Coordinates of C-alpha atoms and ligand atoms in Angstrom, one line a residue:
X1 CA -4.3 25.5 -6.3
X2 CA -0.9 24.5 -5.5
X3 CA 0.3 21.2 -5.9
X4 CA 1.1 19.8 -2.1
X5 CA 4.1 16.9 -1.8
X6 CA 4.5 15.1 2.0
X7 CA 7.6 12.6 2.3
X8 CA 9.7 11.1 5.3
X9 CA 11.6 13.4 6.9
X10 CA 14.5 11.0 6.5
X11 CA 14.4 7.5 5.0
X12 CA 16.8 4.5 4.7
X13 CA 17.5 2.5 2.1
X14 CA 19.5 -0.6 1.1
X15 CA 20.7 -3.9 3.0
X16 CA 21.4 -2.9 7.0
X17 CA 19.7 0.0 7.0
X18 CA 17.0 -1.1 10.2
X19 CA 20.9 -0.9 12.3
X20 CA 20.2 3.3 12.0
X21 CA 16.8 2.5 13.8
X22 CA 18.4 2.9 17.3
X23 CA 20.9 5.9 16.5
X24 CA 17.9 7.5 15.0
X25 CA 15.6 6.9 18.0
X26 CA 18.8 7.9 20.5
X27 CA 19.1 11.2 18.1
X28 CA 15.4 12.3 19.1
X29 CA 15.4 11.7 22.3
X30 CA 12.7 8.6 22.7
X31 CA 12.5 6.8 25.2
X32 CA 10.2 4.0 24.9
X33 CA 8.8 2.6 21.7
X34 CA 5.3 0.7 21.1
X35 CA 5.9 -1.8 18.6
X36 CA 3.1 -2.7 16.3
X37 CA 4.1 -5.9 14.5
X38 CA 1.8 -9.2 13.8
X39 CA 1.3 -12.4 14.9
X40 CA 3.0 -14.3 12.0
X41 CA 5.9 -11.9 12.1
X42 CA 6.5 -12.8 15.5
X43 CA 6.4 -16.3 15.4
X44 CA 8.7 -16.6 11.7
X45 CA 11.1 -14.3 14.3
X46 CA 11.0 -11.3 11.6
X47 CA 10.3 -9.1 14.5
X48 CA 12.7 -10.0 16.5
X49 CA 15.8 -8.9 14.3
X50 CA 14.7 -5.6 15.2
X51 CA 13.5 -5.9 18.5
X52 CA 17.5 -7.2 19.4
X53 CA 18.9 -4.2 18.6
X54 CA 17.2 -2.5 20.8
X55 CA 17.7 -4.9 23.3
X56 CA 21.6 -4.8 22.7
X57 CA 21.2 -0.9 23.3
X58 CA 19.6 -1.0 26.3
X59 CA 16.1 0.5 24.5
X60 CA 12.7 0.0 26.4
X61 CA 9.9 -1.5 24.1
X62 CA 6.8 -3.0 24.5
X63 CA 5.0 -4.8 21.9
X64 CA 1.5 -5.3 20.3
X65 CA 0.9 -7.6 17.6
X66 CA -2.5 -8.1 17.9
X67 CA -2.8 -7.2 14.4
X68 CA -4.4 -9.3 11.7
X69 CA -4.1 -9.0 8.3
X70 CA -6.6 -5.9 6.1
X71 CA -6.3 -4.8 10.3
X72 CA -10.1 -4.1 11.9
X73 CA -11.1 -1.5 13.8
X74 CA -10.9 -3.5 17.2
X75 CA -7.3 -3.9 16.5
X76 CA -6.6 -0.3 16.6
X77 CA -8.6 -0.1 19.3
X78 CA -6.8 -2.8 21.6
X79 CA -3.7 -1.0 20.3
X80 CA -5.2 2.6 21.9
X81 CA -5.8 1.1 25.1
X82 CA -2.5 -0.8 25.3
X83 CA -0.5 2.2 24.1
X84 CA -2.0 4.3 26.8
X85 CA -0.7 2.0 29.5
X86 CA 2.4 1.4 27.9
X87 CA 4.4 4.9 28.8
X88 CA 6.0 5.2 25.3
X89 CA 6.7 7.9 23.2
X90 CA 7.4 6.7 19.8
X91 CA 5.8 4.3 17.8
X92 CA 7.2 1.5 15.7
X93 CA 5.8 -0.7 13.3
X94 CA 7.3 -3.7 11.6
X95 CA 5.1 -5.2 8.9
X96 CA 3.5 -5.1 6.0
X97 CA 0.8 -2.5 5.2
X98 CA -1.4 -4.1 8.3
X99 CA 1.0 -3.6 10.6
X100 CA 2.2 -0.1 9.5
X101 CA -1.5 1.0 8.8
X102 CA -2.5 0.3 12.1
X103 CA 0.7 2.3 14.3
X104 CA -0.6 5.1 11.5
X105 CA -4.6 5.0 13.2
X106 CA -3.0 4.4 16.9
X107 CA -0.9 7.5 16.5
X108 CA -3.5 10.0 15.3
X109 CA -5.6 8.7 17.7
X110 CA -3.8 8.8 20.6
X111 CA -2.8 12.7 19.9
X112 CA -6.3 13.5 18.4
X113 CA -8.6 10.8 21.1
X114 CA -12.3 12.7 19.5
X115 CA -11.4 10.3 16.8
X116 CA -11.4 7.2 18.8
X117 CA -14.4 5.4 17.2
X118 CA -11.7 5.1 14.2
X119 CA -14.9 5.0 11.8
X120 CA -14.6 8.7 11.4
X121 CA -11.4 9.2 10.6
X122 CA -12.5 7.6 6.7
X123 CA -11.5 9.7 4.5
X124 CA -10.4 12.9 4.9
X125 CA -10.5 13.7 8.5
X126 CA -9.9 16.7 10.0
X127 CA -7.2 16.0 12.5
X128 CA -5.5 18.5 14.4
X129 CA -2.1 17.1 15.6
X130 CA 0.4 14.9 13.9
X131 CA 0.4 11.3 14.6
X132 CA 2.8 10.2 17.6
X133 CA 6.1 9.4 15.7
X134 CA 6.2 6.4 14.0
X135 CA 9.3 4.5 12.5
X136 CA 8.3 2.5 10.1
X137 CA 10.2 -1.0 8.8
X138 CA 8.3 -2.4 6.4
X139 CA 8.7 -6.4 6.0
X140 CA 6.8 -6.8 2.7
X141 CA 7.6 -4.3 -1.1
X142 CA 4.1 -3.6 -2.0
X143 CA 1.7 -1.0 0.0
X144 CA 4.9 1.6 1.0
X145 CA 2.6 2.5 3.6
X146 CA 6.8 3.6 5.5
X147 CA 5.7 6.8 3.1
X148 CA 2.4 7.3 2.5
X149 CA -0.1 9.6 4.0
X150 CA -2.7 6.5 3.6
X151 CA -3.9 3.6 6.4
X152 CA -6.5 1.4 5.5
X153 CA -8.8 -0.1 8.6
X154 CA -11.6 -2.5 8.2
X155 CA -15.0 -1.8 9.4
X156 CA -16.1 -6.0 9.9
X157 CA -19.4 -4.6 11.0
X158 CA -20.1 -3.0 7.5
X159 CA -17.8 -5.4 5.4
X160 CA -16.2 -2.4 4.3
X161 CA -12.5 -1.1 4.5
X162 CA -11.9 2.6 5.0
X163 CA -9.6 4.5 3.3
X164 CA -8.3 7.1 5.6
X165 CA -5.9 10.1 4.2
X166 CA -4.5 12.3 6.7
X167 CA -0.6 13.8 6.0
X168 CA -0.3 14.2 9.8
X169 CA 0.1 10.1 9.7
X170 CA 3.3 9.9 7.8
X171 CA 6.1 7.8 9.5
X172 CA 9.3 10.6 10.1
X173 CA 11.5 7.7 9.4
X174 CA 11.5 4.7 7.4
X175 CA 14.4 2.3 7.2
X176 CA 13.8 0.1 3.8
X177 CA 16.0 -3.0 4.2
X178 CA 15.6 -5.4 1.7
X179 CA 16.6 -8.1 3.9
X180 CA 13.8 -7.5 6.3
X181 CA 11.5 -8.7 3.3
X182 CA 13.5 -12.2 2.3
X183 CA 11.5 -14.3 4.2
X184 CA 8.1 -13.8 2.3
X185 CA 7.0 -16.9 1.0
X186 CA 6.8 -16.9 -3.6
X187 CA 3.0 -15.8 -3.1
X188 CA 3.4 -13.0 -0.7
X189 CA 6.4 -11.9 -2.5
X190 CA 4.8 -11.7 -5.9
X191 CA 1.3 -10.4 -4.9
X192 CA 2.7 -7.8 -2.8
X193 CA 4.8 -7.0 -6.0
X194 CA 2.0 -6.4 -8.1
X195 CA 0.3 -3.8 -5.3
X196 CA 3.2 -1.7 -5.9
X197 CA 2.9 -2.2 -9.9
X198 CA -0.6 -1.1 -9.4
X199 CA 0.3 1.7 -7.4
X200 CA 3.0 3.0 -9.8
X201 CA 0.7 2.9 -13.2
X202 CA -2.6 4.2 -11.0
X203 CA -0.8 6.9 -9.9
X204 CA 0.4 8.1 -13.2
X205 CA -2.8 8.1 -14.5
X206 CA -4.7 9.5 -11.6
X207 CA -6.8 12.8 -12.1
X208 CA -4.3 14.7 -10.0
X209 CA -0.8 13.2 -12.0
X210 CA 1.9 16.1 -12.5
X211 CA 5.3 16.3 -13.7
X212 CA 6.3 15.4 -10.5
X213 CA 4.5 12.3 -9.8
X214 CA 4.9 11.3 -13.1
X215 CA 8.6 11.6 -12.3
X216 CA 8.7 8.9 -9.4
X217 CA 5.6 6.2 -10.9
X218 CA 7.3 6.2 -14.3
X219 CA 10.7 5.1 -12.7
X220 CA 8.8 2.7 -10.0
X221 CA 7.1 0.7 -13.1
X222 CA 10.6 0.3 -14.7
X223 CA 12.4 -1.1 -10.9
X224 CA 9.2 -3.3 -10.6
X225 CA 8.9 -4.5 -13.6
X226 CA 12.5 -5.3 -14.0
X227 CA 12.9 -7.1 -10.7
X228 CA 9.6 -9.0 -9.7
X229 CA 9.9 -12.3 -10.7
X230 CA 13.9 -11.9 -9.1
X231 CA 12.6 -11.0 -6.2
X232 CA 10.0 -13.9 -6.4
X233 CA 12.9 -16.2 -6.9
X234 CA 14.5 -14.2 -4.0
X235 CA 17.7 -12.8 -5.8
X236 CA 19.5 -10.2 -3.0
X237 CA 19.7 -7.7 -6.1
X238 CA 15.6 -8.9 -6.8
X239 CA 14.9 -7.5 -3.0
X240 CA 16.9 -4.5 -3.3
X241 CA 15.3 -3.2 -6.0
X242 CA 11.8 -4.1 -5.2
X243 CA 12.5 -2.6 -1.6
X244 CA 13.2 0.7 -3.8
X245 CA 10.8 0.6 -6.7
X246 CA 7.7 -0.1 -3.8
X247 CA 9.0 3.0 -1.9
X248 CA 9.4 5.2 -5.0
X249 CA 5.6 4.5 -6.6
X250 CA 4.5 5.3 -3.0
X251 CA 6.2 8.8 -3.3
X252 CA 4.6 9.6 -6.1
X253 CA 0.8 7.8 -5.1
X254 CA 0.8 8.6 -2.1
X255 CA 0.5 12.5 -3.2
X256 CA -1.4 12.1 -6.0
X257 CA -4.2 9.0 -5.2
X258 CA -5.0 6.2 -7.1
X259 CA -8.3 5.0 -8.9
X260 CA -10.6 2.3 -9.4
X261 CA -8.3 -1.1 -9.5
X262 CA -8.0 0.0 -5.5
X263 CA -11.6 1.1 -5.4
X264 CA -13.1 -2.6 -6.3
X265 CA -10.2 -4.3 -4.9
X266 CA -11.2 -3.1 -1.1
X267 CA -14.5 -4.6 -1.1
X268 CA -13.0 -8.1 -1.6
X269 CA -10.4 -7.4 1.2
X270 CA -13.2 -6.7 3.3
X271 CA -15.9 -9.2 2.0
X272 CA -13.7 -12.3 1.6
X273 CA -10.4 -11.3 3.1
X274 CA -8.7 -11.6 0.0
X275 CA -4.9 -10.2 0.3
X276 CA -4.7 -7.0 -1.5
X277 CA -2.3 -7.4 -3.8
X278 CA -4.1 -10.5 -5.2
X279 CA -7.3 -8.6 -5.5
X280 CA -5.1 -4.8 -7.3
X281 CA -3.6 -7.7 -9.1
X282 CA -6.0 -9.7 -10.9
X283 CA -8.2 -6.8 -11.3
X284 CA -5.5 -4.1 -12.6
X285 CA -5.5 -5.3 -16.4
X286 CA -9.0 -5.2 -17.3
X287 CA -9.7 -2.1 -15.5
X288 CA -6.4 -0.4 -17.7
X289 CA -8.3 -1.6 -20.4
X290 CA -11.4 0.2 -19.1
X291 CA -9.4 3.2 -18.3
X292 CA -7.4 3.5 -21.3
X293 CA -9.6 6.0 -23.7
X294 CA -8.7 8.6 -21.0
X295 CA -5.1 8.2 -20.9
X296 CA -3.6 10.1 -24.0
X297 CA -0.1 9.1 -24.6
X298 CA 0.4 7.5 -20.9
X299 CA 0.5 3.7 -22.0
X300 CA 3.1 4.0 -24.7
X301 CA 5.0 5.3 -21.7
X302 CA 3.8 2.2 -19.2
X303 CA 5.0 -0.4 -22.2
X304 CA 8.6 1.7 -22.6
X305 CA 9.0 2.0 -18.8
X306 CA 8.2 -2.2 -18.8
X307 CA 10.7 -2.6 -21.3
X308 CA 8.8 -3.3 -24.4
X309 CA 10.4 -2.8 -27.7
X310 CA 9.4 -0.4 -30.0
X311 CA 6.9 1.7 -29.0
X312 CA 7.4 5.0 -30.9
X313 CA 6.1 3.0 -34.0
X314 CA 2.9 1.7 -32.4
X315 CA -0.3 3.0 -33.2
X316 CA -2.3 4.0 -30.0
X317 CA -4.3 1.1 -30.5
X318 CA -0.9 -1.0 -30.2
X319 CA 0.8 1.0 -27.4
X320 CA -2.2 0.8 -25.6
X321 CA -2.7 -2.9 -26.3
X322 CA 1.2 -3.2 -25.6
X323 CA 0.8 -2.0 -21.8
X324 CA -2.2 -4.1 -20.9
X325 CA -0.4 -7.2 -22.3
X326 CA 3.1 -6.5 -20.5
X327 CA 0.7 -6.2 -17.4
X328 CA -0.4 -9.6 -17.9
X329 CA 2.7 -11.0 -18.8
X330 CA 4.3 -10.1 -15.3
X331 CA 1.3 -11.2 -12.9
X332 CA 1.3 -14.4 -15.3
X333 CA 5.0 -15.0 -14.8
X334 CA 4.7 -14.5 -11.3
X335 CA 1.7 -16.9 -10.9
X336 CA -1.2 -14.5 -10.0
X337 CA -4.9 -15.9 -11.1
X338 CA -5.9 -14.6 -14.2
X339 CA -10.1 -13.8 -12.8
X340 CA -12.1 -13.5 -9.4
X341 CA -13.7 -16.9 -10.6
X342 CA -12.7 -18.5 -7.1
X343 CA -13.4 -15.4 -5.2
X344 CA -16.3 -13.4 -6.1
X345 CA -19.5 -14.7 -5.6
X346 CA -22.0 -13.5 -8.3
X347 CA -24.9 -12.5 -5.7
X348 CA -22.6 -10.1 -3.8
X349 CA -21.7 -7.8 -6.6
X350 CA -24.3 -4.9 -6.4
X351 CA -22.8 -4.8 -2.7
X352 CA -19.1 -5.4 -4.0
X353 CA -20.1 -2.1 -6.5
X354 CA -21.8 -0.2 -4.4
X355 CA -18.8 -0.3 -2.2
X356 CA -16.0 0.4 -4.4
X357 CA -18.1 3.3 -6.0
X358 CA -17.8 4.8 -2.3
X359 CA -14.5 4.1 -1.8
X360 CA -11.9 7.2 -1.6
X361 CA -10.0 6.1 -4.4
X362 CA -12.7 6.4 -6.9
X363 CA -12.4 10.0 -7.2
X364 CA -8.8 9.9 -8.4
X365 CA -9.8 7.6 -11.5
X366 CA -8.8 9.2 -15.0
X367 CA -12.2 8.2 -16.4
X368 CA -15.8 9.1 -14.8
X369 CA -17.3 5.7 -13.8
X370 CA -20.6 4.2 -12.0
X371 CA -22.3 2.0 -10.2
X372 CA -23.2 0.3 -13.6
X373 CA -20.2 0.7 -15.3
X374 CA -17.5 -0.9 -12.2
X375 CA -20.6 -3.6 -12.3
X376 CA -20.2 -4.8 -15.5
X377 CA -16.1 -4.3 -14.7
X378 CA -16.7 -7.1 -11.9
X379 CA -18.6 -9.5 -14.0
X380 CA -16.2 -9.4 -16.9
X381 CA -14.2 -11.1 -14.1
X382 CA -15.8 -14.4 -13.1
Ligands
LIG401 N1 -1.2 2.7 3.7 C1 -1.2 2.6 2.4 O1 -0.8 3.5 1.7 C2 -1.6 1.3 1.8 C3 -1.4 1.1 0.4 C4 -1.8 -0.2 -0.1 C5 -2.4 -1.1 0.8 N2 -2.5 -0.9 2.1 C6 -3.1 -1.9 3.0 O2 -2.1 -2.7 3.5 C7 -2.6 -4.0 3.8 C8 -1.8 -5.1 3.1 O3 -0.5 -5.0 3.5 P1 0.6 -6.1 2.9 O4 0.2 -6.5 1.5 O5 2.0 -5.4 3.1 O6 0.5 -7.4 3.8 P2 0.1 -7.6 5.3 O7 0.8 -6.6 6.2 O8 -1.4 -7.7 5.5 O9 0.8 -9.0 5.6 C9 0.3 -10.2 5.0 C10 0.9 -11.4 5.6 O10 2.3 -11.5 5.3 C11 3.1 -11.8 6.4 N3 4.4 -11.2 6.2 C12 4.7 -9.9 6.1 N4 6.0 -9.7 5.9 C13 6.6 -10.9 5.9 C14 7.9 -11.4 5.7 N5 9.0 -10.6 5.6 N6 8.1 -12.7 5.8 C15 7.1 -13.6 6.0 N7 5.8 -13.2 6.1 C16 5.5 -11.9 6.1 C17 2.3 -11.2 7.5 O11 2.7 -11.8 8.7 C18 0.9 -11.4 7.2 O12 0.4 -12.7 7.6 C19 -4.0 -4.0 3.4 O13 -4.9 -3.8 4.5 C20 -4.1 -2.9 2.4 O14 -5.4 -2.3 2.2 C21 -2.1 0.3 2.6
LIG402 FE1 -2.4 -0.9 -2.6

């Protein structure tokens, strides 16, 4: 079977580039844009450096940000309704994943409405129109949801978080300005950072990983790994490139899927709220190490790509070993916990297992797992 690749159909990159929002929206004709955006975003007046501009061109908007963070299903719900009401024609989201996940499930539903429960859209669904155009600004360098063909929705009423795939979601445009992300807080920065780590070293293992994707995650571990803990200590040239190495691991992921890291780290978004990239974060080591029999040669490419010294000489053992550690060293330096001690409850992990052995990202794990296996995975972190 042929190998299938979605992207943007145009993307922006680098300081200023939200100021081609408006030309871009003039360009296609819009008229009226539904902006999805959250509370928090609001308030801290992220939102509004894009809502001004199109205020200073005249551009009707209305906006929803009744969007909380690992976004439920009610909140693409209230979105439906409101969108309906609202007379626009375009769709723009200014967030992190939450936000740009949830203008992802409003689009597709408002041009495909037999999906909206939004529960059966996990998964593959099988949509038949694309999503109502979205523009896509994204205020945080982790999920690169701007260029993914991914949204993940919460289902409170099951604890679970659905993984829904659908290429007809993609945003057409993404404008990637670093400077919309320099007001995330050390935490935010850094955890969000290490989603897009986990996103660049699960793709290039994945079960579906080709020249191609290898191509964009190998490049994205070298930008993140260089650049996190500047952008943590919010260096302009820190943003910039985490802006860019985010983007470029979702390129490649985004066509390729992921694997278990994401699996088990769902279930604690939905169980305990835990921000993603804490939960890819704390869990990505030990699960490499888990993974790493069914790798070949891939981790003494992870170590070169993170800059360690050396690695033609290493044994597989120590390339291997080499990798894990430079994983460590990074979520360390940028102050991630190093176990779930303060998060997972022991009782709740034959649900927490159960769970990420359903989830969509299991599939795409280099190594056959189980119920038992991703069990033991959790306990060997608390
Ligand atoms: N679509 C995909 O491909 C994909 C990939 C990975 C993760 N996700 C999903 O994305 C969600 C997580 O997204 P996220 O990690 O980007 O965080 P988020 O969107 O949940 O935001 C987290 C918090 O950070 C705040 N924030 C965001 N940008 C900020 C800024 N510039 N300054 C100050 N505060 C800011 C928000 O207001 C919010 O309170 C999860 O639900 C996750 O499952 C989606
Ligand atoms: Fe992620």
């Amino acid at each position: 079977m042929a190998n299938r690749f979605v992207l943007n159909e145009t993307s922006y990159h680098g300081a200023g580039a939200v100021k081609e929002l408006v030309p871009e929206a003039k360009g296609r004709g819009f008229h009226k844009a539904f902006v999805c955006s959250d509370p928090d975003l609001v308030k801290f007046g992220v939102t509004k450096k894009v809502l001004e501009l199109l205020e200073n061109d005249g551009m009707a908007y209305e906006l929803y940000s009744e969007i909380k963070p690992n976004p439920t299903v009610e909140n693409v719900q209230a979105g439906v309704a409101a969108y309906k009401k609202s007379g626009a024609d375009y769709l723009i989201a200014i967030g992190g994943g939450s936000s740009m996940d949830t203008a992802k499930a409003i689009g597709i539903i408002i041009n495909n409405p037999e999906f909206e429960d939004v529960v059966s859209l996990e998964g593959v669904a099988p949509t038949k129109n694309k999503s109502v155009p979205i523009f896509a600004v994204p205020t945080t360098a982790g999920t690169a949801a701007e260029v993914t063909i991914n949204y993940v929705i919460t289902d409170v009423s099951k604890n679970r978080k659905m993984v829904c795939v659908d290429p007809k979601d993609i945003p057409v445009v993404a404008f990637v300005d670093p400077e919309m992300m320099a007001t995330m807080p050390k935490g935010l920065t850094a955890a969000t950072g290490m989603d897009a780590l986990t996103h660049a070293i699960e793709g290039y293992i994945t079960a579906g990983a080709w020249e191609l994707s290898d191509m964009f995650h190998l490049k994205a571990i070298e930008i993140i790994s260089r650049s996190l803990r500047g952008a943590v200590d919010n260096t302009p040239e820190g943003r910039a490139d985490m802006a860019l190495g985010q983007y470029v691991a979702g390129m490649g992921f985004s066509n390729v899927g992921l694997g278990i890291v994401h699996s088990m780290a769902h279930p604690l978004g939905a169980l305990y709220d835990t921000p993603h990239g804490v939960a890819n974060a704390i869990i990505l080591p030990t699960v490499m190490a888990y993974n790493a029999e069914a790798t070949g040669e891939k981790y003494r490419e992870i170590a070169r790509a993170m800059g360690v010294q050396g690695v033609d000489s290493m044994s597989q053992e120590e390339y291997r070993r080499a990798a894990v550690d430079a994983v460590k060293k990074l979520s360390q330096d940028v102050g991630i916990p190093a176990d779930l001690k303060e998060i997972v409850k022991r009782e709740d992990i034959p649900f927490l297992a159960q769970s990420a052995y359903d989830d969509a990202c299991r599939p795409g794990n280099p190594k056959e797992t189980s119920v038992e296996e991703i069990t033991k995975l959790y306990e060997s972190l608390i």
